[in-house]
Amino acid sequence: MIRGLYTAASGMLSLQRKQDSLANNLANINTPGYKQDVGVMRAFPEQLLSRIRDQEGPDIQGMPQIGGQAVPIGRLHTGVYMSEALPVFRQGDIAETRDPYDVALMDNIQPDEEGNERRLFFSVARLADPATDTAEPEQLRYTRNGNWSVNADGYLVTPDGYYVLNNENQAIRVNDPDFPDQSAGHTLEITANGALFYRNDAGEQVPLNDQSLGIKVLTNPQQMVREGTNVYRYTGEGQPANVGDDPENTGFYGVKQGWLERSNVDPAQTMTDMMTVLRAYEANQRIITTVDGTMEKAANEIGRVNG
């Protein structure tokens, strides 16, 4: 019976973690570019139970009796646990904002030769001196959140304060007080492949220092670790390449300025999953109450010694 208490308790703990993951998904339903997490439930290794000092018993299908061996009773599972929360990198819906600093990334990049999933991300980093620093591999972070703004120094930054990087892993400066005639301001234009332009006083389209957005291809994105709400750190081997470095990617991705990618969380499904988890949690609670009542009866009534 005590074993049943531990089994039910492990189920309650794992369901609580899953409920926390679902609640976090629901809380970020309006966070641009957020990717929902799915809790992975696993069972503890099963055990084979046998009766000791008992060489006789009924035959159990699939478990033949062996002379001199204990009689098998059956298999026992001792509970479950939530091993991890895996992000789902499915494309979210996009919504128009008409803000020149809002950028939606759409991708349909094909799997690699081994069938591994590939996804696109904006590269960002925290830099001590954005004017001269080039982000090192350990500084690089990745996000799908294209809800950007321009800081006091004229650099594109994310809501979390990361600098948006170009294809050379350098910060993108769209407004330079020392060179106002070369500043993009709200005339910033981003093409479908991520190239940066602005309009001069004559209304002509001029390249912004020949820069492009640092859009990276990450193979097997499950090798990324979430840092905060919307930023990931890559833990796989090698460094992700720029999407434009491979001509085969042409036509399978696009950048849309003035639009934002929404969260890919389905609110109706998430609420349904939360109610299902709650019902399962309550079922485990009733199991513990029942087992506890049985043990109390066994100790106070069956095991009572009458004088």
C-alpha positions as a printed NumPy array, in Angstrom:
array([[  0.   ,   0.   ,   0.   ],
       [  2.868,   2.37 ,   0.747],
       [  4.086,   1.708,  -2.775],
       [  0.732,   2.982,  -4.044],
       [  1.213,   6.228,  -2.124],
       [  4.541,   6.847,  -3.832],
       [  3.09 ,   6.02 ,  -7.261],
       [  0.184,   8.44 ,  -6.847],
       [  2.464,  11.132,  -5.411],
       [  4.829,  10.905,  -8.386],
       [  1.848,  11.338, -10.685],
       [  0.751,  14.455,  -8.809],
       [  4.227,  15.999,  -8.972],
       [  4.598,  15.349, -12.696],
       [  1.097,  16.671, -13.4  ],
       [  1.872,  19.811, -11.413],
       [  4.941,  20.426, -13.594],
       [  2.893,  19.856, -16.726],
       [  0.238,  22.284, -15.48 ],
       [  2.958,  24.89 , -14.876],
       [  4.168,  24.446, -18.456],
       [  0.643,  24.838, -19.84 ],
       [  0.04 ,  27.909, -17.695],
       [  3.263,  29.454, -18.987],
       [  2.111,  28.819, -22.556],
       [ -1.217,  30.489, -21.861],
       [  0.463,  33.469, -20.182],
       [  2.56 ,  34.056, -23.327],
       [ -0.275,  33.778, -25.803],
       [  0.233,  37.434, -26.803],
       [  4.051,  37.321, -26.821],
       [  5.293,  37.759, -30.418],
       [  7.196,  34.774, -31.75 ],
       [  6.678,  32.664, -28.611],
       [  6.905,  28.892, -29.12 ],
       [  4.826,  26.715, -26.84 ],
       [  6.345,  23.97 , -24.679],
       [  4.989,  20.43 , -24.562],
       [  5.624,  18.408, -21.41 ],
       [  7.053,  14.933, -22.008],
       [  5.796,  12.342, -19.508],
       [  7.797,   9.17 , -18.916],
       [  7.237,   6.129, -16.718],
       [  9.743,   4.84 , -14.191],
       [ 11.264,   1.451, -15.09 ],
       [  8.815,  -1.361, -14.39 ],
       [  9.566,  -3.981, -11.767],
       [  8.906,  -7.718, -11.816],
       [  7.309,  -8.913,  -8.574],
       [  7.753, -12.463,  -7.267],
       [  6.706, -14.348,  -4.137],
       [  9.651, -15.405,  -2.049],
       [  9.765, -18.739,  -0.175],
       [  6.836, -19.906,  -2.271],
       [  7.612, -22.38 ,  -5.054],
       [  4.022, -23.171,  -5.958],
       [  1.478, -20.989,  -7.61 ],
       [ -0.722, -20.593, -10.697],
       [  0.86 , -20.328, -14.123],
       [  0.95 , -16.787, -15.474],
       [  0.728, -16.379, -19.203],
       [  4.069, -15.367, -20.629],
       [  5.871, -16.171, -17.351],
       [  6.52 , -19.911, -17.166],
       [  7.51 , -21.337, -13.809],
       [ 11.1  , -22.468, -13.418],
       [ 11.981, -25.074, -10.854],
       [ 13.697, -23.706,  -7.765],
       [ 12.756, -20.131,  -8.619],
       [ 10.353, -17.777,  -6.892],
       [  6.841, -17.667,  -8.332],
       [  6.299, -14.468, -10.398],
       [  3.31 , -12.296,  -9.54 ],
       [  3.455,  -9.771, -12.361],
       [  4.851,  -6.442, -13.447],
       [  4.559,  -3.23 , -11.448],
       [  4.935,   0.366, -12.602],
       [  6.037,   2.731,  -9.869],
       [  4.867,   6.064, -11.25 ],
       [  5.662,   8.693, -13.855],
       [  7.703,  11.859, -14.118],
       [  7.888,  14.809, -16.489],
       [ 11.338,  14.508, -17.998],
       [ 11.424,  17.76 , -19.995],
       [  9.405,  20.44 , -21.747],
       [ 10.109,  20.475, -25.481],
       [  9.354,  23.61 , -27.517],
       [  7.251,  23.256, -30.671],
       [  8.719,  25.435, -33.435],
       [  5.648,  25.43 , -35.644],
       [  5.11 ,  28.679, -37.58 ],
       [  2.734,  31.085, -35.843],
       [  0.159,  33.308, -37.508],
       [  1.293,  36.772, -38.604],
       [ -0.533,  40.041, -37.928],
       [ -0.07 ,  43.401, -39.603],
       [  1.155,  46.299, -37.417],
       [  2.469,  48.756, -40.062],
       [  5.387,  49.556, -37.763],
       [  8.666,  49.638, -39.782],
       [ 10.519,  48.113, -36.829],
       [  8.217,  45.063, -36.647],
       [  9.462,  42.109, -38.672],
       [  7.848,  38.7  , -39.178],
       [  9.969,  35.744, -40.229],
       [  8.254,  33.093, -42.333],
       [ 10.044,  29.895, -43.214],
       [  9.386,  26.645, -44.943],
       [ 12.987,  25.453, -44.926],
       [ 13.219,  21.805, -45.92 ],
       [ 14.768,  19.139, -43.629],
       [ 18.382,  18.198, -44.175],
       [ 19.567,  14.976, -45.844],
       [ 19.144,  13.048, -42.578],
       [ 15.592,  14.276, -42.105],
       [ 16.391,  16.665, -39.245],
       [ 14.06 ,  19.626, -38.816],
       [ 15.488,  23.04 , -39.751],
       [ 14.143,  26.398, -38.584],
       [ 15.074,  30.049, -39.057],
       [ 15.823,  32.518, -36.261],
       [ 16.982,  36.11 , -35.901],
       [ 20.416,  36.332, -34.284],
       [ 20.801,  38.714, -31.322],
       [ 23.43 ,  39.369, -28.648],
       [ 24.381,  41.553, -25.717],
       [ 27.413,  43.644, -26.677],
       [ 29.59 ,  45.88 , -24.483],
       [ 30.399,  48.231, -27.38 ],
       [ 27.945,  47.737, -30.249],
       [ 29.864,  50.195, -32.456],
       [ 32.928,  47.935, -32.724],
       [ 32.118,  44.546, -31.175],
       [ 31.413,  41.45 , -33.252],
       [ 29.406,  38.852, -31.351],
       [ 31.406,  35.755, -30.455],
       [ 29.776,  32.316, -30.856],
       [ 29.153,  32.022, -27.11 ],
       [ 27.382,  35.41 , -27.115],
       [ 24.941,  34.573, -29.887],
       [ 21.305,  34.066, -28.998],
       [ 18.344,  33.329, -31.26 ],
       [ 14.742,  34.508, -31.298],
       [ 11.628,  34.628, -33.453],
       [ 10.41 ,  37.83 , -31.809],
       [ 10.508,  40.589, -34.436],
       [  8.958,  43.265, -32.203],
       [ 11.968,  45.611, -32.247],
       [ 12.657,  49.234, -31.407],
       [ 15.532,  51.718, -31.72 ],
       [ 17.47 ,  52.639, -28.573],
       [ 18.974,  56.027, -27.715],
       [ 22.131,  55.226, -29.685],
       [ 20.189,  54.335, -32.834],
       [ 20.578,  50.53 , -32.713],
       [ 17.867,  47.976, -33.336],
       [ 17.106,  46.145, -30.079],
       [ 14.661,  43.506, -28.876],
       [ 12.214,  44.044, -25.96 ],
       [ 14.728,  42.203, -23.717],
       [ 17.566,  44.591, -24.625],
       [ 19.471,  42.333, -27.041],
       [ 21.062,  43.972, -30.088],
       [ 19.696,  42.736, -33.406],
       [ 22.63 ,  41.466, -35.484],
       [ 23.391,  41.566, -39.182],
       [ 24.847,  38.759, -41.294],
       [ 28.327,  39.618, -39.938],
       [ 27.19 ,  39.241, -36.305],
       [ 27.422,  42.985, -35.713],
       [ 24.814,  45.322, -34.247],
       [ 22.545,  47.082, -36.754],
       [ 22.51 ,  50.863, -36.425],
       [ 19.663,  52.558, -38.257],
       [ 20.066,  56.063, -36.786],
       [ 23.473,  57.734, -36.474],
       [ 23.427,  61.257, -34.937],
       [ 26.819,  62.015, -36.527],
       [ 25.557,  61.164, -40.015],
       [ 21.88 ,  62.1  , -40.139],
       [ 21.85 ,  61.983, -43.941],
       [ 22.755,  58.272, -43.724],
       [ 20.198,  57.43 , -41.052],
       [ 17.187,  55.349, -41.943],
       [ 14.766,  56.445, -39.253],
       [ 11.232,  55.402, -40.143],
       [ 12.253,  55.16 , -43.808],
       [ 13.936,  51.83 , -43.021],
       [ 13.022,  49.219, -45.594],
       [ 13.635,  45.493, -45.271],
       [ 13.347,  43.298, -48.335],
       [ 11.955,  39.773, -48.428],
       [ 15.457,  38.29 , -48.118],
       [ 16.417,  40.544, -45.169],
       [ 18.47 ,  43.221, -46.969],
       [ 18.353,  46.69 , -45.334],
       [ 17.656,  49.94 , -47.22 ],
       [ 16.476,  53.466, -46.484],
       [ 15.104,  56.383, -48.477],
       [ 17.279,  59.479, -48.94 ],
       [ 16.022,  63.031, -49.286],
       [ 15.466,  62.475, -53.007],
       [ 13.268,  59.474, -52.274],
       [ 15.815,  57.02 , -53.682],
       [ 16.34 ,  53.595, -52.129],
       [ 19.869,  53.378, -50.687],
       [ 21.516,  50.31 , -49.098],
       [ 22.07 ,  50.691, -45.344],
       [ 25.823,  49.994, -45.232],
       [ 25.246,  46.895, -47.38 ],
       [ 23.791,  45.073, -44.374],
       [ 21.306,  42.224, -44.134],
       [ 19.498,  40.776, -41.14 ],
       [ 21.377,  37.98 , -39.427],
       [ 18.905,  35.179, -40.164],
       [ 20.358,  31.818, -39.152],
       [ 19.394,  28.266, -40.098],
       [ 19.356,  25.968, -37.074],
       [ 19.331,  22.263, -37.771],
       [ 17.537,  20.196, -35.136],
       [ 16.295,  23.171, -33.067],
       [ 15.575,  20.838, -30.135],
       [ 19.272,  21.313, -29.306],
       [ 18.487,  24.842, -28.147],
       [ 17.963,  25.865, -24.538],
       [ 15.398,  28.523, -23.671],
       [ 16.811,  31.551, -21.856],
       [ 13.981,  33.731, -20.645],
       [ 10.749,  33.897, -22.584],
       [ 11.733,  34.353, -26.179],
       [ 15.497,  33.827, -26.508],
       [ 17.338,  30.564, -27.113],
       [ 20.94 ,  29.425, -26.807],
       [ 22.22 ,  26.833, -29.272],
       [ 23.99 ,  23.84 , -27.684],
       [ 24.629,  21.759, -30.806],
       [ 27.889,  21.27 , -32.661],
       [ 29.216,  23.956, -34.985],
       [ 27.659,  27.331, -35.637],
       [ 24.415,  28.011, -37.521],
       [ 24.924,  29.458, -41.004],
       [ 23.263,  32.466, -42.596],
       [ 20.194,  31.453, -44.555],
       [ 21.428,  33.346, -47.605],
       [ 24.645,  31.322, -47.788],
       [ 22.773,  28.344, -49.259],
       [ 21.088,  29.073, -52.63 ],
       [ 18.788,  26.073, -52.106],
       [ 16.974,  28.041, -49.391],
       [ 15.773,  30.64 , -51.903],
       [ 12.013,  30.643, -52.124],
       [ 11.542,  28.753, -48.851],
       [ 11.642,  31.738, -46.501],
       [ 10.698,  35.398, -46.38 ],
       [ 10.855,  38.512, -44.222],
       [  7.752,  40.679, -43.932],
       [  8.233,  44.195, -42.593],
       [  5.366,  45.809, -40.722],
       [  4.068,  42.436, -39.544],
       [  4.579,  40.327, -36.418],
       [  4.559,  36.583, -35.897],
       [  2.136,  35.668, -33.143],
       [  2.559,  32.966, -30.551],
       [  1.809,  29.463, -31.838],
       [ -0.157,  28.603, -28.672],
       [ -3.705,  27.347, -29.301],
       [ -5.711,  28.822, -26.384],
       [ -8.686,  26.458, -26.717],
       [ -6.49 ,  23.344, -26.805],
       [ -4.355,  24.642, -23.946],
       [ -7.397,  25.238, -21.733],
       [ -8.673,  21.742, -22.538],
       [ -5.281,  20.239, -21.659],
       [ -5.222,  22.153, -18.376],
       [ -8.633,  20.781, -17.385],
       [ -7.532,  17.25 , -18.318],
       [ -4.418,  17.594, -16.167],
       [ -6.523,  18.925, -13.28 ],
       [ -8.887,  15.927, -13.453],
       [ -5.94 ,  13.519, -13.451],
       [ -4.414,  15.368, -10.481],
       [ -7.672,  15.067,  -8.535],
       [ -7.816,  11.335,  -9.354],
       [ -4.366,  10.859,  -7.822],
       [ -5.5  ,  12.812,  -4.772],
       [ -8.43 ,  10.416,  -4.293],
       [ -6.081,   7.44 ,  -4.628],
       [ -3.875,   8.791,  -1.834],
       [ -6.927,   9.431,   0.352],
       [ -8.194,   5.899,  -0.25 ],
       [ -4.823,   4.256,   0.452],
       [ -4.364,   6.384,   3.565],
       [ -7.807,   5.346,   4.846],
       [ -7.03 ,   1.682,   4.177],
       [ -3.745,   1.89 ,   6.085],
       [ -5.453,   3.627,   8.986],
       [ -8.061,   0.876,   9.172],
       [ -5.381,  -1.809,   8.98 ],
       [ -3.388,  -0.232,  11.813],
       [ -6.225,   0.769,  14.143],
       [ -8.786,  -2.005,  13.621],
       [ -7.341,  -5.11 ,  11.979],
       [ -4.057,  -4.838,  13.845],
       [ -5.651,  -4.007,  17.181],
       [ -4.922,  -6.423,  20.029],
       [ -7.974,  -7.06 ,  22.204],
       [ -7.333,  -7.44 ,  25.912]])
